[in-house]
N, CA, C and O atoms as a DFTB+ gen file, in Angstrom:
580 C
 N C O
     1  1      -6.939     -44.606       7.806
     2  2      -5.899     -43.644       7.488
     3  2      -5.262     -43.179       8.800
     4  3      -5.956     -42.823       9.753
     5  1      -3.942     -43.192       8.827
     6  2      -3.195     -42.719       9.983
     7  2      -2.474     -41.442       9.614
     8  3      -1.715     -41.413       8.645
     9  1      -2.703     -40.384      10.376
    10  2      -2.013     -39.129      10.165
    11  2      -0.769     -39.104      11.034
    12  3      -0.787     -39.589      12.166
    13  1       0.301     -38.546      10.513
    14  2       1.544     -38.460      11.275
    15  2       2.171     -37.094      11.097
    16  3       2.145     -36.518      10.009
    17  1       2.739     -36.581      12.185
    18  2       3.487     -35.340      12.156
    19  2       4.955     -35.663      12.302
    20  3       5.336     -36.576      13.034
    21  1       5.771     -34.908      11.602
    22  2       7.214     -35.046      11.761
    23  2       7.843     -33.705      11.458
    24  3       7.345     -32.958      10.615
    25  1       8.949     -33.387      12.147
    26  2       9.696     -32.203      11.732
    27  2      10.097     -32.375      10.270
    28  3      10.482     -33.468       9.854
    29  1      10.011     -31.329       9.517
    30  2      10.338     -31.406       8.103
    31  2      11.852     -31.439       7.939
    32  3      12.526     -30.447       8.217
    33  1      12.399     -32.576       7.486
    34  2      13.853     -32.632       7.290
    35  2      14.262     -31.736       6.123
    36  3      13.454     -31.433       5.245
    37  1      15.520     -31.319       6.128
    38  2      16.007     -30.416       5.077
    39  2      15.691     -30.933       3.684
    40  3      15.367     -30.148       2.793
    41  1      15.781     -32.234       3.483
    42  2      15.520     -32.805       2.170
    43  2      14.089     -32.628       1.708
    44  3      13.820     -32.705       0.510
    45  1      13.163     -32.391       2.625
    46  2      11.758     -32.211       2.278
    47  2      11.414     -30.742       2.041
    48  3      10.291     -30.424       1.649
    49  1      12.362     -29.856       2.273
    50  2      12.070     -28.434       2.062
    51  2      11.745     -28.134       0.612
    52  3      11.088     -27.132       0.328
    53  1      12.194     -28.988      -0.329
    54  2      11.839     -28.771      -1.734
    55  2      10.335     -28.909      -1.935
    56  3       9.732     -28.122      -2.665
    57  1       9.724     -29.907      -1.291
    58  2       8.277     -30.090      -1.395
    59  2       7.562     -28.932      -0.722
    60  3       6.584     -28.408      -1.255
    61  1       8.046     -28.533       0.447
    62  2       7.481     -27.379       1.143
    63  2       7.567     -26.142       0.263
    64  3       6.581     -25.422       0.105
    65  1       8.737     -25.890      -0.310
    66  2       8.926     -24.710      -1.162
    67  2       7.952     -24.733      -2.342
    68  3       7.321     -23.718      -2.638
    69  1       7.824     -25.869      -3.015
    70  2       6.909     -25.974      -4.164
    71  2       5.460     -25.728      -3.748
    72  3       4.713     -25.046      -4.449
    73  1       5.069     -26.288      -2.599
    74  2       3.693     -26.093      -2.120
    75  2       3.439     -24.620      -1.810
    76  3       2.383     -24.086      -2.150
    77  1       4.407     -23.961      -1.165
    78  2       4.248     -22.538      -0.844
    79  2       4.211     -21.690      -2.107
    80  3       3.400     -20.771      -2.220
    81  1       5.091     -22.000      -3.059
    82  2       5.110     -21.237      -4.313
    83  2       3.798     -21.385      -5.068
    84  3       3.313     -20.426      -5.668
    85  1       3.221     -22.586      -5.041
    86  2       1.937     -22.801      -5.712
    87  2       0.850     -21.899      -5.131
    88  3      -0.051     -21.463      -5.848
    89  1       0.936     -21.624      -3.836
    90  2      -0.042     -20.751      -3.170
    91  2       0.407     -19.290      -3.123
    92  3      -0.253     -18.452      -2.508
    93  1       1.522     -18.993      -3.770
    94  2       2.097     -17.638      -3.805
    95  2       2.440     -17.123      -2.407
    96  3       2.226     -15.951      -2.097
    97  1       2.978     -18.018      -1.565
    98  2       3.421     -17.655      -0.224
    99  2       4.936     -17.507      -0.214
   100  3       5.619     -18.142      -1.017
   101  1       5.475     -16.679       0.681
   102  2       6.918     -16.402       0.706
   103  2       7.765     -17.646       0.970
   104  3       7.411     -18.508       1.775
   105  1       8.895     -17.708       0.266
   106  2       9.824     -18.826       0.436
   107  2      11.271     -18.369       0.611
   108  3      12.147     -19.197       0.860
   109  1      11.533     -17.088       0.487
   110  2      12.905     -16.584       0.455
   111  2      13.736     -16.934       1.680
   112  3      14.957     -17.047       1.578
   113  1      13.112     -17.106       2.819
   114  2      13.873     -17.300       4.052
   115  2      13.700     -18.686       4.673
   116  3      14.007     -18.867       5.851
   117  1      13.221     -19.656       3.921
   118  2      12.941     -20.978       4.485
   119  2      14.167     -21.626       5.129
   120  3      14.036     -22.314       6.142
   121  1      15.337     -21.420       4.566
   122  2      16.540     -22.062       5.072
   123  2      17.240     -21.315       6.192
   124  3      18.268     -21.773       6.692
   125  1      16.708     -20.192       6.586
   126  2      17.344     -19.399       7.639
   127  2      17.174     -20.076       8.998
   128  3      16.229     -20.838       9.202
   129  1      18.089     -19.798       9.925
   130  2      17.956     -20.388      11.267
   131  2      16.742     -19.837      12.017
   132  3      16.204     -18.784      11.675
   133  1      16.328     -20.577      13.048
   134  2      15.235     -20.118      13.894
   135  2      13.855     -20.475      13.387
   136  3      12.856     -19.949      13.876
   137  1      13.790     -21.374      12.398
   138  2      12.508     -21.791      11.847
   139  2      12.386     -23.304      11.988
   140  3      13.331     -24.045      11.719
   141  1      11.207     -23.747      12.415
   142  2      10.920     -25.187      12.475
   143  2       9.656     -25.434      11.673
   144  3       8.634     -24.778      11.876
   145  1       9.739     -26.380      10.768
   146  2       8.588     -26.728       9.940
   147  2       8.163     -28.152      10.259
   148  3       8.990     -29.013      10.559
   149  1       6.861     -28.383      10.188
   150  2       6.290     -29.691      10.464
   151  2       5.486     -30.133       9.252
   152  3       4.803     -29.335       8.610
   153  1       5.583     -31.406       8.959
   154  2       4.854     -31.995       7.839
   155  2       3.778     -32.925       8.371
   156  3       4.039     -33.748       9.248
   157  1       2.589     -32.799       7.851
   158  2       1.510     -33.727       8.117
   159  2       1.430     -34.649       6.912
   160  3       1.372     -34.192       5.771
   161  1       1.426     -35.957       7.175
   162  2       1.354     -36.914       6.073
   163  2       0.518     -38.107       6.490
   164  3       0.180     -38.278       7.662
   165  1       0.195     -38.923       5.512
   166  2      -0.488     -40.181       5.762
   167  2       0.081     -41.220       4.803
   168  3       1.116     -40.991       4.178
   169  1      -0.581     -42.339       4.689
   170  2      -0.079     -43.421       3.833
   171  2       0.033     -43.007       2.368
   172  3       0.782     -43.619       1.607
   173  1      -0.693     -41.989       1.976
   174  2      -0.657     -41.521       0.587
   175  2       0.404     -40.450       0.349
   176  3       0.584     -40.008      -0.786
   177  1       1.107     -40.026       1.397
   178  2       2.174     -39.035       1.247
   179  2       1.886     -37.747       1.976
   180  3       1.026     -37.699       2.856
   181  1       2.615     -36.686       1.606
   182  2       2.465     -35.392       2.289
   183  2       1.071     -34.811       2.103
   184  3       0.451     -34.941       1.047
   185  1       0.598     -34.164       3.171
   186  2      -0.693     -33.471       3.144
   187  2      -0.470     -31.969       3.214
   188  3      -1.073     -31.212       2.453
   189  1       0.395     -31.534       4.125
   190  2       0.625     -30.106       4.289
   191  2       1.745     -29.838       5.262
   192  3       2.342     -30.752       5.831
   193  1       2.017     -28.548       5.441
   194  2       3.133     -28.096       6.258
   195  2       2.709     -26.880       7.065
   196  3       1.763     -26.175       6.715
   197  1       3.438     -26.654       8.160
   198  2       3.278     -25.437       8.949
   199  2       4.602     -25.165       9.649
   200  3       5.385     -26.083       9.892
   201  1       4.847     -23.908       9.968
   202  2       6.096     -23.558      10.625
   203  2       5.897     -22.623      11.801
   204  3       4.887     -21.932      11.934
   205  1       6.919     -22.638      12.650
   206  2       7.006     -21.707      13.778
   207  2       8.379     -21.063      13.686
   208  3       9.381     -21.739      13.456
   209  1       8.414     -19.762      13.866
   210  2       9.675     -19.026      13.779
   211  2       9.921     -18.250      15.053
   212  3       9.004     -17.661      15.625
   213  1      11.175     -18.254      15.493
   214  2      11.600     -17.423      16.600
   215  2      11.867     -18.207      17.862
   216  3      11.864     -19.438      17.881
   217  1      12.101     -17.443      18.923
   218  2      12.262     -18.018      20.250
   219  2      11.647     -17.045      21.241
   220  3      11.304     -15.920      20.876
   221  1      11.508     -17.457      22.460
   222  2      10.887     -16.596      23.449
   223  2       9.396     -16.799      23.525
   224  3       8.862     -17.772      22.994
   225  1       8.725     -15.879      24.187
   226  2       7.298     -16.005      24.465
   227  2       6.404     -15.631      23.292
   228  3       5.233     -16.011      23.263
   229  1       6.933     -14.899      22.333
   230  2       6.198     -14.504      21.132
   231  2       6.887     -15.131      19.930
   232  3       8.088     -14.953      19.723
   233  1       6.109     -15.867      19.140
   234  2       6.674     -16.497      17.939
   235  2       5.724     -16.318      16.773
   236  3       4.539     -16.028      16.937
   237  1       6.281     -16.500      15.601
   238  2       5.537     -16.313      14.362
   239  2       5.049     -17.660      13.849
   240  3       5.842     -18.585      13.671
   241  1       3.760     -17.770      13.613
   242  2       3.182     -18.926      12.944
   243  2       3.262     -18.633      11.460
   244  3       2.840     -17.570      11.006
   245  1       3.806     -19.581      10.703
   246  2       4.016     -19.255       9.295
   247  2       3.939     -20.474       8.398
   248  3       4.024     -21.620       8.838
   249  1       3.776     -20.175       7.134
   250  2       3.887     -21.172       6.068
   251  2       2.883     -22.307       6.189
   252  3       3.212     -23.454       5.889
   253  1       1.662     -22.007       6.622
   254  2       0.611     -23.016       6.597
   255  2       0.225     -23.256       5.144
   256  3      -0.195     -22.341       4.435
   257  1       0.375     -24.488       4.723
   258  2      -0.013     -24.828       3.358
   259  2      -0.481     -26.281       3.334
   260  3       0.152     -27.166       3.909
   261  1      -1.596     -26.501       2.660
   262  2      -2.112     -27.840       2.418
   263  2      -2.017     -28.065       0.916
   264  3      -2.417     -27.210       0.126
   265  1      -1.486     -29.221       0.526
   266  2      -1.342     -29.520      -0.901
   267  2      -2.706     -29.450      -1.574
   268  3      -3.715     -29.859      -0.999
   269  1      -2.726     -28.931      -2.789
   270  2      -3.998     -28.656      -3.459
   271  2      -4.888     -29.893      -3.565
   272  3      -6.111     -29.768      -3.496
   273  1      -4.319     -31.060      -3.729
   274  2      -5.123     -32.279      -3.846
   275  2      -5.696     -32.748      -2.508
   276  3      -6.513     -33.668      -2.475
   277  1      -5.272     -32.122      -1.401
   278  2      -5.688     -32.569      -0.070
   279  2      -6.504     -31.513       0.677
   280  3      -6.768     -31.662       1.870
   281  1      -6.901     -30.457      -0.014
   282  2      -7.626     -29.353       0.631
   283  2      -9.074     -29.707       0.935
   284  3      -9.641     -30.654       0.390
   285  1      -9.649     -28.905       1.829
   286  2     -11.068     -28.956       2.200
   287  2     -11.436     -30.229       2.963
   288  3     -12.576     -30.691       2.907
   289  1     -10.451     -30.789       3.680
   290  2     -10.699     -31.991       4.469
   291  2     -10.376     -31.780       5.946
   292  3     -10.348     -32.740       6.716
   293  1     -10.129     -30.517       6.351
   294  2      -9.846     -30.211       7.744
   295  2      -8.379     -30.296       8.137
   296  3      -8.034     -30.141       9.309
   297  1      -7.517     -30.542       7.156
   298  2      -6.094     -30.689       7.475
   299  2      -5.449     -29.388       7.937
   300  3      -4.521     -29.418       8.746
   301  1      -5.918     -28.252       7.445
   302  2      -5.368     -26.972       7.888
   303  2      -5.569     -26.771       9.386
   304  3      -4.669     -26.305      10.085
   305  1      -6.741     -27.121       9.865
   306  2      -7.020     -27.017      11.303
   307  2      -6.130     -27.942      12.112
   308  3      -5.657     -27.572      13.186
   309  1      -5.901     -29.139      11.605
   310  2      -5.034     -30.103      12.284
   311  2      -3.609     -29.559      12.358
   312  3      -2.951     -29.669      13.393
   313  1      -3.140     -28.979      11.269
   314  2      -1.788     -28.405      11.247
   315  2      -1.650     -27.262      12.252
   316  3      -0.664     -27.196      12.985
   317  1      -2.634     -26.362      12.289
   318  2      -2.586     -25.233      13.223
   319  2      -2.603     -25.737      14.659
   320  3      -1.832     -25.259      15.491
   321  1      -3.468     -26.692      14.960
   322  2      -3.545     -27.239      16.322
   323  2      -2.208     -27.866      16.728
   324  3      -1.783     -27.734      17.875
   325  1      -1.555     -28.540      15.799
   326  2      -0.251     -29.148      16.106
   327  2       0.792     -28.069      16.411
   328  3       1.525     -28.175      17.395
   329  1       0.859     -27.050      15.583
   330  2       1.827     -25.968      15.803
   331  2       1.571     -25.277      17.142
   332  3       2.515     -24.962      17.867
   333  1       0.320     -25.045      17.467
   334  2      -0.013     -24.425      18.750
   335  2       0.421     -25.305      19.912
   336  3       0.949     -24.801      20.904
   337  1       0.207     -26.615      19.806
   338  2       0.605     -27.540      20.873
   339  2       2.118     -27.553      21.055
   340  3       2.607     -27.558      22.184
   341  1       2.857     -27.559      19.957
   342  2       4.320     -27.515      20.035
   343  2       4.765     -26.209      20.683
   344  3       5.624     -26.211      21.564
   345  1       4.185     -25.106      20.252
   346  2       4.546     -23.799      20.812
   347  2       4.235     -23.744      22.311
   348  3       5.046     -23.260      23.100
   349  1       3.082     -24.234      22.689
   350  2       2.698     -24.249      24.104
   351  2       3.712     -25.050      24.925
   352  3       4.132     -24.607      25.994
   353  1       4.106     -26.222      24.432
   354  2       5.109     -27.053      25.118
   355  2       6.435     -26.320      25.258
   356  3       7.177     -26.539      26.216
   357  1       6.730     -25.443      24.294
   358  2       7.983     -24.677      24.311
   359  2       7.894     -23.413      25.158
   360  3       8.857     -22.649      25.230
   361  1       6.749     -23.182      25.801
   362  2       6.600     -22.015      26.660
   363  2       6.178     -20.744      25.951
   364  3       6.276     -19.656      26.518
   365  1       5.712     -20.866      24.726
   366  2       5.251     -19.697      23.973
   367  2       3.930     -19.217      24.566
   368  3       3.063     -20.022      24.908
   369  1       3.787     -17.905      24.682
   370  2       2.544     -17.324      25.201
   371  2       1.628     -16.815      24.094
   372  3       0.404     -16.856      24.224
   373  1       2.230     -16.332      22.998
   374  2       1.442     -15.768      21.906
   375  2       2.028     -16.198      20.563
   376  3       3.243     -16.222      20.369
   377  1       1.124     -16.534      19.646
   378  2       1.520     -16.760      18.263
   379  2       1.006     -15.600      17.429
   380  3      -0.130     -15.155      17.589
   381  1       1.846     -15.129      16.553
   382  2       1.543     -14.007      15.665
   383  2       1.562     -14.537      14.235
   384  3       2.261     -15.506      13.938
   385  1       0.801     -13.905      13.358
   386  2       0.861     -14.294      11.952
   387  2       0.427     -13.144      11.074
   388  3      -0.253     -12.212      11.501
   389  1       0.851     -13.249       9.827
   390  2       0.453     -12.315       8.780
   391  2      -0.188     -13.134       7.669
   392  3       0.322     -14.192       7.300
   393  1      -1.304     -12.647       7.135
   394  2      -1.959     -13.360       6.039
   395  2      -2.642     -12.371       5.106
   396  3      -3.162     -11.341       5.534
   397  1      -2.629     -12.705       3.835
   398  2      -3.370     -11.902       2.856
   399  2      -4.625     -12.624       2.383
   400  3      -5.471     -12.026       1.717
   401  1      -4.753     -13.911       2.723
   402  2      -5.877     -14.684       2.184
   403  2      -6.665     -15.493       3.210
   404  3      -7.777     -15.928       2.911
   405  1      -6.124     -15.708       4.409
   406  2      -6.756     -16.665       5.322
   407  2      -7.140     -16.070       6.673
   408  3      -7.225     -16.797       7.662
   409  1      -7.372     -14.773       6.731
   410  2      -7.692     -14.140       8.017
   411  2      -8.921     -14.776       8.670
   412  3      -8.907     -15.042       9.872
   413  1      -9.965     -15.021       7.910
   414  2     -11.181     -15.597       8.485
   415  2     -10.929     -17.008       9.019
   416  3     -11.455     -17.372      10.071
   417  1     -10.139     -17.798       8.312
   418  2      -9.767     -19.138       8.770
   419  2      -9.138     -19.061      10.167
   420  3      -9.493     -19.831      11.060
   421  1      -8.206     -18.127      10.341
   422  2      -7.522     -18.002      11.626
   423  2      -8.410     -17.368      12.696
   424  3      -8.327     -17.744      13.865
   425  1      -9.242     -16.429      12.318
   426  2     -10.155     -15.820      13.300
   427  2     -11.066     -16.877      13.927
   428  3     -11.307     -16.854      15.134
   429  1     -11.565     -17.791      13.118
   430  2     -12.418     -18.865      13.620
   431  2     -11.654     -19.706      14.649
   432  3     -12.271     -20.300      15.533
   433  1     -10.348     -19.763      14.547
   434  2      -9.512     -20.557      15.446
   435  2      -8.944     -19.742      16.608
   436  3      -7.988     -20.160      17.261
   437  1      -9.543     -18.577      16.859
   438  2      -9.190     -17.792      18.033
   439  2      -8.149     -16.714      17.835
   440  3      -7.766     -16.056      18.802
   441  1      -7.680     -16.509      16.626
   442  2      -6.721     -15.434      16.366
   443  2      -7.493     -14.131      16.236
   444  3      -8.574     -14.089      15.648
   445  1      -6.924     -13.069      16.792
   446  2      -7.594     -11.772      16.815
   447  2      -6.765     -10.737      16.055
   448  3      -5.535     -10.767      16.068
   449  1      -7.471      -9.829      15.398
   450  2      -6.793      -8.735      14.710
   451  2      -6.005      -7.927      15.723
   452  3      -6.462      -7.699      16.843
   453  1      -4.819      -7.497      15.321
   454  2      -3.964      -6.708      16.206
   455  2      -3.406      -5.516      15.446
   456  3      -3.328      -5.518      14.218
   457  1      -3.029      -4.519      16.192
   458  2      -2.442      -3.294      15.650
   459  2      -0.946      -3.518      15.440
   460  3      -0.235      -3.881      16.377
   461  1      -0.474      -3.306      14.233
   462  2       0.950      -3.506      13.936
   463  2       1.853      -2.653      14.833
   464  3       3.002      -3.018      15.082
   465  1       1.347      -1.545      15.307
   466  2       2.154      -0.672      16.176
   467  2       2.463      -1.336      17.516
   468  3       3.386      -0.917      18.214
   469  1       1.703      -2.363      17.881
   470  2       1.921      -3.045      19.161
   471  2       2.729      -4.339      19.006
   472  3       2.909      -5.081      19.972
   473  1       3.209      -4.601      17.801
   474  2       3.945      -5.838      17.534
   475  2       5.240      -5.893      18.335
   476  3       6.023      -4.943      18.300
   477  1       5.482      -6.987      19.056
   478  2       6.753      -7.110      19.788
   479  2       7.947      -7.054      18.829
   480  3       7.849      -7.479      17.678
   481  1       9.052      -6.535      19.306
   482  2      10.244      -6.371      18.479
   483  2      10.688      -7.686      17.844
   484  3      11.101      -7.702      16.685
   485  1      10.608      -8.782      18.586
   486  2      11.035     -10.079      18.059
   487  2      10.241     -10.474      16.820
   488  3      10.781     -11.122      15.923
   489  1       8.992     -10.102      16.758
   490  2       8.149     -10.415      15.598
   491  2       8.359      -9.371      14.510
   492  3       8.466      -9.705      13.330
   493  1       8.416      -8.111      14.913
   494  2       8.605      -7.013      13.956
   495  2       9.895      -7.168      13.160
   496  3       9.964      -6.733      12.011
   497  1      10.924      -7.786      13.758
   498  2      12.221      -7.897      13.090
   499  2      12.333      -9.121      12.181
   500  3      13.369      -9.303      11.541
   501  1      11.301      -9.968      12.103
   502  2      11.366     -11.118      11.204
   503  2      11.263     -10.666       9.752
   504  3      10.684      -9.620       9.456
   505  1      11.823     -11.457       8.859
   506  2      11.737     -11.141       7.433
   507  2      10.286     -11.147       6.974
   508  3       9.893     -10.327       6.145
   509  1       9.489     -12.064       7.506
   510  2       8.068     -12.114       7.153
   511  2       7.403     -10.772       7.434
   512  3       6.685     -10.237       6.589
   513  1       7.644     -10.240       8.610
   514  2       6.981      -9.011       9.023
   515  2       7.595      -7.789       8.345
   516  3       6.875      -6.891       7.906
   517  1       8.928      -7.756       8.260
   518  2       9.589      -6.541       7.789
   519  2       9.662      -6.415       6.274
   520  3       9.731      -5.298       5.761
   521  1       9.649      -7.542       5.534
   522  2       9.816      -7.375       4.098
   523  2       9.070      -8.375       3.218
   524  3       8.691      -8.024       2.101
   525  1       8.848      -9.595       3.674
   526  2       8.285     -10.607       2.783
   527  2       6.783     -10.500       2.604
   528  3       6.276     -10.731       1.506
   529  1       6.060     -10.153       3.660
   530  2       4.602     -10.015       3.569
   531  2       4.249      -8.558       3.298
   532  3       4.810      -7.652       3.915
   533  1       3.329      -8.338       2.383
   534  2       2.982      -6.946       2.048
   535  2       2.304      -6.229       3.214
   536  3       1.743      -6.857       4.112
   537  1       2.368      -4.916       3.176
   538  2       1.771      -4.086       4.207
   539  2       0.273      -4.276       4.337
   540  3      -0.296      -3.980       5.388
   541  1      -0.372      -4.760       3.299
   542  2      -1.823      -4.987       3.347
   543  2      -2.186      -6.299       4.046
   544  3      -3.366      -6.580       4.252
   545  1      -1.184      -7.107       4.414
   546  2      -1.452      -8.372       5.102
   547  2      -2.104      -8.114       6.445
   548  3      -1.754      -7.161       7.142
   549  1      -3.044      -8.953       6.803
   550  2      -3.709      -8.853       8.096
   551  2      -2.787      -9.428       9.171
   552  3      -2.208     -10.502       9.007
   553  1      -2.669      -8.698      10.258
   554  2      -1.830      -9.110      11.390
   555  2      -2.746      -9.646      12.477
   556  3      -3.643      -8.946      12.946
   557  1      -2.515     -10.893      12.875
   558  2      -3.346     -11.566      13.870
   559  2      -2.486     -12.144      14.986
   560  3      -1.325     -12.492      14.773
   561  1      -3.074     -12.241      16.186
   562  2      -2.358     -12.753      17.357
   563  2      -3.308     -13.677      18.133
   564  3      -4.514     -13.440      18.199
   565  1      -2.731     -14.733      18.716
   566  2      -3.508     -15.613      19.592
   567  2      -2.738     -15.891      20.858
   568  3      -1.566     -16.264      20.811
   569  1      -3.388     -15.712      21.984
   570  2      -2.834     -16.093      23.282
   571  2      -2.976     -17.597      23.397
   572  3      -4.081     -18.127      23.281
   573  1      -1.858     -18.299      23.625
   574  2      -1.949     -19.759      23.698
   575  2      -1.502     -20.304      25.049
   576  3      -1.603     -21.506      25.294
   577  1      -1.012     -19.437      25.926
   578  2      -0.518     -19.911      27.232
   579  2      -1.660     -20.364      28.099
   580  3      -1.442     -20.795      29.231
């Protein structure tokens, strides 16, 4: 089996949207500028997606989703590692995220709980942070520089 990463072309956003909706994750702003999504696939088709939002040294990690038929095989970790590598190449120093269900998954991968009051303005002003994710979502940050 060969795994491949590719930027998610606009035509594939329908699959991304369906996968996110199945997991009850936000989709309202997928088509907005400033977001890059990556698809992990193999010979059998799509496995999962992940996105990075923003510019500058602080960016939002978002929309990690593995298709239900492909879960529990380590693909989520592969997706996160890919997004971190892309962000690092782009000069990002910190990745931020909000989650209501996967805090422990991210903590194991080096993300640390953070105080929302210390959130950089660039992250605080995203739709994910300001309106799409509920206030009960866990806010996590990882230094990747």
